[in-house]
Structure formats: C-alpha cells, structure tokens
PDB file of C-alpha atoms in Angstrom:
ATOM      1  CA  THR A   1      -8.865  -8.074   2.194  1.00 64.00           C
ATOM      2  CA  GLN A   2      -7.444 -11.584   1.337  1.00 70.00           C
ATOM      3  CA  LEU A   3      -4.647 -12.528   3.395  1.00 82.00           C
ATOM      4  CA  LEU A   4      -2.097 -15.244   3.195  1.00 90.00           C
ATOM      5  CA  GLU A   5      -0.261 -16.326   6.411  1.00 93.00           C
ATOM      6  CA  GLN A   6       2.983 -18.592   6.224  1.00 95.00           C
ATOM      7  CA  SER A   7       4.480 -20.813   8.782  1.00 95.00           C
ATOM      8  CA  PRO A   8       6.931 -20.952  10.288  1.00 96.00           C
ATOM      9  CA  GLN A   9       8.540 -17.583   9.399  1.00 94.00           C
ATOM     10  CA  PHE A  10      11.974 -18.885   9.734  1.00 95.00           C
ATOM     11  CA  LEU A  11      13.373 -22.335   9.423  1.00 96.00           C
ATOM     12  CA  SER A  12      17.104 -23.685   9.959  1.00 97.00           C
ATOM     13  CA  ILE A  13      17.552 -27.456   9.451  1.00 96.00           C
ATOM     14  CA  GLN A  14      20.502 -29.617   8.957  1.00 97.00           C
ATOM     15  CA  GLU A  15      21.239 -31.193   5.531  1.00 97.00           C
ATOM     16  CA  GLY A  16      18.958 -34.506   4.953  1.00 97.00           C
ATOM     17  CA  GLU A  17      15.970 -33.446   7.097  1.00 97.00           C
ATOM     18  CA  ASN A  18      12.398 -33.015   5.955  1.00 97.00           C
ATOM     19  CA  LEU A  19      10.732 -29.901   6.380  1.00 97.00           C
ATOM     20  CA  THR A  20       6.914 -28.786   5.799  1.00 98.00           C
ATOM     21  CA  VAL A  21       6.088 -25.013   5.212  1.00 98.00           C
ATOM     22  CA  TYR A  22       2.432 -23.987   5.461  1.00 97.00           C
ATOM     23  CA  CYS A  23       0.352 -21.250   3.471  1.00 96.00           C
ATOM     24  CA  ASN A  24      -3.086 -20.437   5.167  1.00 95.00           C
ATOM     25  CA  SER A  25      -5.725 -18.189   4.745  1.00 92.00           C
ATOM     26  CA  SER A  26      -9.564 -17.451   5.398  1.00 89.00           C
ATOM     27  CA  SER A  27     -10.250 -16.998   1.904  1.00 88.00           C
ATOM     28  CA  VAL A  28     -10.739 -19.127  -1.056  1.00 89.00           C
ATOM     29  CA  PHE A  29      -8.578 -19.089  -3.986  1.00 89.00           C
ATOM     30  CA  SER A  30      -8.672 -20.130  -7.535  1.00 87.00           C
ATOM     31  CA  SER A  31      -5.416 -20.939  -7.689  1.00 88.00           C
ATOM     32  CA  LEU A  32      -2.275 -20.957  -5.902  1.00 91.00           C
ATOM     33  CA  GLN A  33       1.544 -20.624  -6.654  1.00 93.00           C
ATOM     34  CA  TRP A  34       4.602 -21.487  -4.861  1.00 96.00           C
ATOM     35  CA  TYR A  35       7.962 -19.617  -5.448  1.00 95.00           C
ATOM     36  CA  ARG A  36      11.303 -19.567  -4.354  1.00 96.00           C
ATOM     37  CA  GLN A  37      13.494 -16.336  -4.253  1.00 94.00           C
ATOM     38  CA  GLU A  38      17.326 -16.398  -3.634  1.00 92.00           C
ATOM     39  CA  PRO A  39      18.925 -13.053  -2.454  1.00 87.00           C
ATOM     40  CA  GLY A  40      19.025 -10.304  -4.882  1.00 87.00           C
ATOM     41  CA  GLU A  41      17.090 -11.802  -7.358  1.00 90.00           C
ATOM     42  CA  GLY A  42      13.368 -12.143  -7.888  1.00 91.00           C
ATOM     43  CA  PRO A  43      10.951 -15.125  -7.379  1.00 93.00           C
ATOM     44  CA  VAL A  44      10.909 -18.018  -9.450  1.00 93.00           C
ATOM     45  CA  LEU A  45       7.725 -20.201  -9.784  1.00 93.00           C
ATOM     46  CA  LEU A  46       8.062 -23.537  -8.762  1.00 96.00           C
ATOM     47  CA  VAL A  47       4.655 -24.675  -9.078  1.00 94.00           C
ATOM     48  CA  THR A  48       0.819 -23.984  -9.757  1.00 91.00           C
ATOM     49  CA  VAL A  49      -2.014 -25.689  -7.941  1.00 91.00           C
ATOM     50  CA  VAL A  50      -5.503 -25.184  -9.397  1.00 88.00           C
ATOM     51  CA  THR A  51      -7.819 -27.992  -8.036  1.00 90.00           C
ATOM     52  CA  GLY A  52      -8.909 -28.468  -4.333  1.00 91.00           C
ATOM     53  CA  GLY A  53      -6.815 -31.526  -2.840  1.00 94.00           C
ATOM     54  CA  GLU A  54      -4.392 -31.524  -5.898  1.00 94.00           C
ATOM     55  CA  VAL A  55      -1.039 -32.740  -5.180  1.00 96.00           C
ATOM     56  CA  LYS A  56       2.099 -32.032  -7.323  1.00 96.00           C
ATOM     57  CA  LYS A  57       5.660 -33.482  -6.980  1.00 96.00           C
ATOM     58  CA  LEU A  58       8.560 -31.901  -8.366  1.00 94.00           C
ATOM     59  CA  LYS A  59      11.625 -33.719  -7.496  1.00 95.00           C
ATOM     60  CA  ARG A  60      11.959 -33.784  -3.586  1.00 97.00           C
ATOM     61  CA  LEU A  61       9.103 -31.099  -3.262  1.00 97.00           C
ATOM     62  CA  THR A  62       5.643 -31.988  -2.648  1.00 97.00           C
ATOM     63  CA  PHE A  63       2.806 -29.520  -3.036  1.00 97.00           C
ATOM     64  CA  GLN A  64      -0.719 -29.979  -1.847  1.00 97.00           C
ATOM     65  CA  PHE A  65      -3.467 -27.424  -2.422  1.00 95.00           C
ATOM     66  CA  GLY A  66      -6.532 -27.940   0.562  1.00 94.00           C
ATOM     67  CA  ASP A  67      -9.671 -29.387  -0.324  1.00 93.00           C
ATOM     68  CA  ALA A  68     -11.218 -25.976   0.308  1.00 92.00           C
ATOM     69  CA  ARG A  69      -8.883 -24.113  -1.541  1.00 91.00           C
ATOM     70  CA  LYS A  70      -7.938 -21.869   1.375  1.00 92.00           C
ATOM     71  CA  ASP A  71      -4.574 -23.423   2.181  1.00 94.00           C
ATOM     72  CA  SER A  72      -1.555 -25.122   0.786  1.00 96.00           C
ATOM     73  CA  SER A  73       1.357 -26.864   1.852  1.00 97.00           C
ATOM     74  CA  LEU A  74       4.942 -27.777   0.719  1.00 97.00           C
ATOM     75  CA  HIS A  75       7.126 -30.391   1.944  1.00 98.00           C
ATOM     76  CA  ILE A  76      10.587 -30.939   0.836  1.00 97.00           C
ATOM     77  CA  THR A  77      12.121 -34.368   1.554  1.00 97.00           C
ATOM     78  CA  ALA A  78      15.971 -34.704   2.448  1.00 97.00           C
ATOM     79  CA  ALA A  79      16.513 -31.128   2.211  1.00 97.00           C
ATOM     80  CA  GLN A  80      19.824 -29.988   0.554  1.00 97.00           C
ATOM     81  CA  PRO A  81      21.730 -26.427   0.963  1.00 96.00           C
ATOM     82  CA  GLY A  82      20.640 -25.753  -2.635  1.00 95.00           C
ATOM     83  CA  ASP A  83      17.176 -25.556  -1.049  1.00 96.00           C
ATOM     84  CA  THR A  84      18.036 -22.515   0.769  1.00 96.00           C
ATOM     85  CA  GLY A  85      15.998 -19.480   0.002  1.00 95.00           C
ATOM     86  CA  LEU A  86      12.696 -17.651   0.672  1.00 95.00           C
ATOM     87  CA  TYR A  87       9.410 -19.571  -0.056  1.00 96.00           C
ATOM     88  CA  LEU A  88       6.686 -17.669  -1.282  1.00 95.00           C
ATOM     89  CA  CYS A  89       2.991 -18.580  -1.466  1.00 95.00           C
ATOM     90  CA  ALA A  90       0.707 -16.678  -3.774  1.00 93.00           C
ATOM     91  CA  GLY A  91      -2.977 -16.934  -4.200  1.00 90.00           C
ATOM     92  CA  ALA A  92      -5.370 -15.852  -7.018  1.00 86.00           C
ATOM     93  CA  GLY A  93      -8.575 -14.481  -5.786  1.00 74.00           C
ATOM     94  CA  SER A  94     -11.758 -15.582  -6.611  1.00 62.00           C
ATOM     95  CA  SER A  95     -12.913 -12.563  -8.500  1.00 57.00           C
ATOM     96  CA  GLY A  96     -10.221 -13.588 -11.078  1.00 59.00           C
ATOM     97  CA  THR A  97      -6.237 -14.396 -11.635  1.00 62.00           C
ATOM     98  CA  TYR A  98      -5.136 -10.799 -12.589  1.00 74.00           C
ATOM     99  CA  LYS A  99      -3.918 -10.339  -9.203  1.00 81.00           C
ATOM    100  CA  TYR A 100      -1.724 -12.507  -6.848  1.00 86.00           C
ATOM    101  CA  ILE A 101      -1.757 -11.961  -3.424  1.00 88.00           C
ATOM    102  CA  PHE A 102       1.840 -13.051  -1.959  1.00 92.00           C
ATOM    103  CA  GLY A 103       2.056 -14.565   1.898  1.00 93.00           C
ATOM    104  CA  THR A 104       4.431 -13.405   4.197  1.00 90.00           C
ATOM    105  CA  GLY A 105       7.359 -15.728   3.180  1.00 94.00           C
ATOM    106  CA  THR A 106       9.285 -18.651   4.786  1.00 96.00           C
ATOM    107  CA  ARG A 107      12.901 -18.105   4.925  1.00 95.00           C
ATOM    108  CA  LEU A 108      14.661 -21.460   4.892  1.00 96.00           C
ATOM    109  CA  LYS A 109      18.115 -22.135   5.696  1.00 96.00           C
ATOM    110  CA  VAL A 110      19.653 -25.550   5.247  1.00 97.00           C
ATOM    111  CA  LEU A 111      22.996 -26.493   6.787  1.00 96.00           C
ATOM    112  CA  ALA A 112      25.559 -28.659   5.424  1.00 94.00           C
TER     113      ALA A 112
ATOM    114  CA  ASN B   1      14.940 -13.292 -24.899  1.00 68.00           C
ATOM    115  CA  ALA B   2      16.079 -10.836 -22.253  1.00 79.00           C
ATOM    116  CA  GLY B   3      13.113 -11.417 -20.309  1.00 93.00           C
ATOM    117  CA  VAL B   4      11.958  -8.797 -17.648  1.00 96.00           C
ATOM    118  CA  THR B   5      14.693  -6.000 -17.473  1.00 96.00           C
ATOM    119  CA  GLN B   6      14.609  -3.420 -14.484  1.00 97.00           C
ATOM    120  CA  THR B   7      16.752  -0.156 -14.171  1.00 96.00           C
ATOM    121  CA  PRO B   8      18.409   1.088 -12.244  1.00 96.00           C
ATOM    122  CA  LYS B   9      19.590  -1.577 -10.077  1.00 95.00           C
ATOM    123  CA  PHE B  10      20.019   0.690  -7.343  1.00 96.00           C
ATOM    124  CA  ARG B  11      18.990   4.192  -6.144  1.00 96.00           C
ATOM    125  CA  ILE B  12      19.167   6.441  -3.127  1.00 97.00           C
ATOM    126  CA  LEU B  13      16.891   9.508  -3.132  1.00 96.00           C
ATOM    127  CA  LYS B  14      16.283  12.454  -0.970  1.00 97.00           C
ATOM    128  CA  ILE B  15      12.989  12.757   0.768  1.00 97.00           C
ATOM    129  CA  GLY B  16      10.782  14.964  -1.758  1.00 96.00           C
ATOM    130  CA  GLN B  17      12.513  14.045  -4.956  1.00 97.00           C
ATOM    131  CA  SER B  18      10.871  12.004  -7.551  1.00 96.00           C
ATOM    132  CA  MET B  19      12.143   9.212  -9.860  1.00 96.00           C
ATOM    133  CA  THR B  20      10.757   6.577 -12.559  1.00 97.00           C
ATOM    134  CA  LEU B  21      11.515   2.980 -12.405  1.00 98.00           C
ATOM    135  CA  GLN B  22      11.636   1.491 -15.720  1.00 98.00           C
ATOM    136  CA  CYS B  23      10.491  -1.770 -16.697  1.00 98.00           C
ATOM    137  CA  THR B  24      10.728  -3.633 -19.984  1.00 98.00           C
ATOM    138  CA  GLN B  25       9.576  -7.145 -21.263  1.00 97.00           C
ATOM    139  CA  ASP B  26      10.424  -8.555 -24.682  1.00 95.00           C
ATOM    140  CA  MET B  27       8.026 -11.436 -24.348  1.00 94.00           C
ATOM    141  CA  ASN B  28       5.200  -9.787 -25.491  1.00 94.00           C
ATOM    142  CA  HIS B  29       3.174 -10.467 -22.313  1.00 94.00           C
ATOM    143  CA  ASN B  30      -0.364  -8.681 -21.899  1.00 93.00           C
ATOM    144  CA  TYR B  31       0.150  -8.698 -17.888  1.00 94.00           C
ATOM    145  CA  MET B  32       2.373  -6.645 -16.153  1.00 96.00           C
ATOM    146  CA  TYR B  33       2.564  -5.915 -12.394  1.00 96.00           C
ATOM    147  CA  TRP B  34       4.832  -3.806 -10.032  1.00 97.00           C
ATOM    148  CA  TYR B  35       5.610  -5.203  -6.259  1.00 97.00           C
ATOM    149  CA  ARG B  36       7.382  -3.788  -3.618  1.00 97.00           C
ATOM    150  CA  GLN B  37       9.162  -6.122  -1.029  1.00 95.00           C
ATOM    151  CA  ASP B  38      10.187  -5.016   2.506  1.00 92.00           C
ATOM    152  CA  PRO B  39      12.893  -6.768   4.032  1.00 83.00           C
ATOM    153  CA  GLY B  40      12.368 -10.149   4.957  1.00 77.00           C
ATOM    154  CA  MET B  41       8.842  -9.801   3.700  1.00 82.00           C
ATOM    155  CA  GLY B  42       6.679 -11.275   1.047  1.00 87.00           C
ATOM    156  CA  LEU B  43       5.548  -9.045  -1.932  1.00 93.00           C
ATOM    157  CA  LYS B  44       2.677  -6.567  -1.854  1.00 94.00           C
ATOM    158  CA  LEU B  45       1.162  -5.326  -5.249  1.00 93.00           C
ATOM    159  CA  ILE B  46       1.533  -1.580  -6.390  1.00 96.00           C
ATOM    160  CA  TYR B  47      -0.184  -1.691  -9.804  1.00 96.00           C
ATOM    161  CA  TYR B  48      -1.095  -3.956 -12.496  1.00 94.00           C
ATOM    162  CA  SER B  49      -1.719  -3.698 -16.163  1.00 95.00           C
ATOM    163  CA  VAL B  50      -3.631  -6.227 -18.224  1.00 92.00           C
ATOM    164  CA  GLY B  51      -2.590  -4.384 -22.028  1.00 92.00           C
ATOM    165  CA  ALA B  52      -1.606  -1.259 -22.999  1.00 94.00           C
ATOM    166  CA  GLY B  53      -3.586   1.769 -21.941  1.00 94.00           C
ATOM    167  CA  ILE B  54      -5.147  -0.142 -19.032  1.00 94.00           C
ATOM    168  CA  THR B  55      -3.736  -0.291 -15.486  1.00 95.00           C
ATOM    169  CA  ASP B  56      -5.435  -0.572 -12.115  1.00 93.00           C
ATOM    170  CA  LYS B  57      -4.476  -0.191  -8.238  1.00 94.00           C
ATOM    171  CA  GLY B  58      -2.910  -2.935  -6.283  1.00 91.00           C
ATOM    172  CA  GLU B  59      -2.954  -3.328  -2.544  1.00 89.00           C
ATOM    173  CA  VAL B  60      -0.328  -0.233  -1.931  1.00 94.00           C
ATOM    174  CA  PRO B  61      -0.705   2.250  -4.886  1.00 96.00           C
ATOM    175  CA  ASN B  62      -0.422   5.586  -2.527  1.00 96.00           C
ATOM    176  CA  GLY B  63       2.712   7.359  -3.450  1.00 96.00           C
ATOM    177  CA  TYR B  64       2.907   5.786  -6.826  1.00 97.00           C
ATOM    178  CA  ASN B  65       2.013   6.377 -10.649  1.00 97.00           C
ATOM    179  CA  VAL B  66       2.276   4.054 -13.509  1.00 97.00           C
ATOM    180  CA  SER B  67       1.525   4.311 -17.172  1.00 96.00           C
ATOM    181  CA  ARG B  68       1.151   1.862 -20.001  1.00 97.00           C
ATOM    182  CA  SER B  69       1.817   3.045 -23.853  1.00 96.00           C
ATOM    183  CA  THR B  70       2.896   0.020 -25.137  1.00 96.00           C
ATOM    184  CA  THR B  71       3.059  -3.903 -24.589  1.00 96.00           C
ATOM    185  CA  GLU B  72       6.875  -3.644 -23.835  1.00 97.00           C
ATOM    186  CA  ASP B  73       6.990  -0.893 -21.257  1.00 97.00           C
ATOM    187  CA  PHE B  74       5.432  -0.190 -17.661  1.00 98.00           C
ATOM    188  CA  PRO B  75       7.278   2.568 -15.926  1.00 98.00           C
ATOM    189  CA  LEU B  76       6.348   3.215 -12.115  1.00 98.00           C
ATOM    190  CA  ARG B  77       6.791   6.814 -11.087  1.00 97.00           C
ATOM    191  CA  LEU B  78       7.354   7.986  -7.548  1.00 96.00           C
ATOM    192  CA  GLU B  79       6.446  11.482  -6.410  1.00 89.00           C
ATOM    193  CA  LEU B  80       7.697  13.038  -3.639  1.00 93.00           C
ATOM    194  CA  ALA B  81       9.749  10.120  -2.268  1.00 95.00           C
ATOM    195  CA  ALA B  82       9.182   9.216   1.441  1.00 96.00           C
ATOM    196  CA  PRO B  83      11.418   7.114   3.862  1.00 96.00           C
ATOM    197  CA  SER B  84       8.571   4.326   3.580  1.00 95.00           C
ATOM    198  CA  GLN B  85       8.969   3.888   0.321  1.00 96.00           C
ATOM    199  CA  THR B  86      12.410   2.401   0.816  1.00 96.00           C
ATOM    200  CA  SER B  87      11.935  -0.986  -0.321  1.00 97.00           C
ATOM    201  CA  VAL B  88      13.056  -3.544  -3.251  1.00 97.00           C
ATOM    202  CA  TYR B  89      10.814  -3.005  -6.421  1.00 98.00           C
ATOM    203  CA  PHE B  90      10.061  -5.785  -8.392  1.00 97.00           C
ATOM    204  CA  CYS B  91       8.339  -5.737 -11.989  1.00 97.00           C
ATOM    205  CA  ALA B  92       6.663  -8.960 -13.440  1.00 96.00           C
ATOM    206  CA  SER B  93       4.854  -9.841 -16.651  1.00 95.00           C
ATOM    207  CA  ARG B  94       3.019 -12.807 -17.652  1.00 91.00           C
ATOM    208  CA  PRO B  95       1.377 -14.127 -20.943  1.00 87.00           C
ATOM    209  CA  GLY B  96      -2.166 -14.453 -19.760  1.00 79.00           C
ATOM    210  CA  LEU B  97      -4.611 -15.532 -16.973  1.00 71.00           C
ATOM    211  CA  ALA B  98      -3.131 -19.146 -16.518  1.00 67.00           C
ATOM    212  CA  GLY B  99       0.637 -18.275 -17.393  1.00 75.00           C
ATOM    213  CA  GLU B 100       3.855 -18.156 -15.372  1.00 84.00           C
ATOM    214  CA  GLN B 101       4.566 -14.944 -13.742  1.00 89.00           C
ATOM    215  CA  PHE B 102       8.192 -14.022 -14.779  1.00 93.00           C
ATOM    216  CA  PHE B 103      10.114 -11.580 -12.572  1.00 95.00           C
ATOM    217  CA  GLY B 104      12.768  -8.907 -12.993  1.00 95.00           C
ATOM    218  CA  PRO B 105      16.052  -8.703 -11.179  1.00 94.00           C
ATOM    219  CA  GLY B 106      14.598  -5.800  -9.023  1.00 96.00           C
ATOM    220  CA  THR B 107      15.395  -2.279  -8.030  1.00 97.00           C
ATOM    221  CA  ARG B 108      16.879  -1.672  -4.645  1.00 96.00           C
ATOM    222  CA  LEU B 109      15.604   1.806  -3.598  1.00 97.00           C
ATOM    223  CA  THR B 110      16.714   3.902  -0.297  1.00 97.00           C
ATOM    224  CA  VAL B 111      15.228   7.280   0.624  1.00 97.00           C
ATOM    225  CA  LEU B 112      16.738   9.316   2.924  1.00 95.00           C
TER     226      LEU B 112
END
C-alpha cells in the first residue's frame, strides 16, 4: 500500500514568515500534485510535478519533486493570511495515473 | 459550465438507512472519482471510473457501491449506513491521464 506522510500536520505562523511543507513516501510516484483546500470546499489543484528533481514556481510558492520521485516539498515565501488552508499532496502510482493517493494534509494558519 | 455538482450538500442518516449521493459533471470527462475526507485528514479514494460502464474499487470501498451508466453521472450508493461512514464526500472528474482533477463542493454526511 502506498502512503504519503505530510509534515508538519499543523502550522501557525505570522504574516511575512517563510515555511516549508513536506510530503514523503517510501514508494515511487510517476507524478505528484499539490492542492489547497479551504473550509467547506473541495481541493483546488496548485501544481503537478512529473520529473525527478523538478522545481516549479507559482508566485510565492515553490514546489520541488525529489530526485527519486518519492518525496516533495512546498515552500511559501512571505506567507499571507490568504495562504491559510489545508495543503494536500497527492501521488500517482507507478502502475498508472488512474488513481491518486492523497497525503495526510498540512493545516496552515497565517496570522495577520 | 457548472463543473462538478454534488447533491445533497448535507444529510443526516440513521444507522441502517441507505441513500445515494449524486455527482454530475458537464465537462465530458472520462475519469470520475469518489473520495471521503474525515475531519482534518486527507482524502481516501472509495471508487473510481475510467468511462461509462467501467468502475473499480479504491482504497476504502466497503459499504459503498457505484454505477456509471453515462459519462456525466457517477452516483455513490450507501447501503446500511454506519456511524463509521460519517464523513465529507467529494466527487471529482478529470479529462484524461494527465489532466487536472476538478472537485465538487462535497456532501457532508452524518450517520447517527
């Protein structure tokens, strides 16, 4: 069974601080996605990474896929209250991308 | 386009009752998914479908059934509801193997 562990589970920081969220597994994934979910809504896709070592930037968010495609990180620079939410990683297994396995989630709160 | 719509938004069931959660998408996507999300956690895949007439089990299929008679609709059936099925249920769709997954707004189900 493929598992994705995210850390930290909870994070409360002040506006302007930097943070990194980690997504780790012992399994190899063919691609990995990051989502943000706000209360009462479904997750919304932020990025998909497919190549080992790949780095993608989305404004203040930087996503990295590990060289071995077993882990990923999300770094937020100068966090803002609008970044508050539940961040989820999701990996597509090596057997195909029909199914995505979701991580345990990181709940971020950015205080003004 | 309405995207992915789910009904109802909220429902309270008594133990042993049954119900169908409705999911419809108007994007002509082949792939559709049902997930459940327990409080503060990530998403667990219940069932998925890669096209009309084709369904398969995910990580947590016990106690649920699905059907996919059309491209647009992917209902989830709960038979003999149990308190362990108290959760938020999300339906999602995507166009193909590499496409973005779009989520519905969710159905919050409580079994008492």
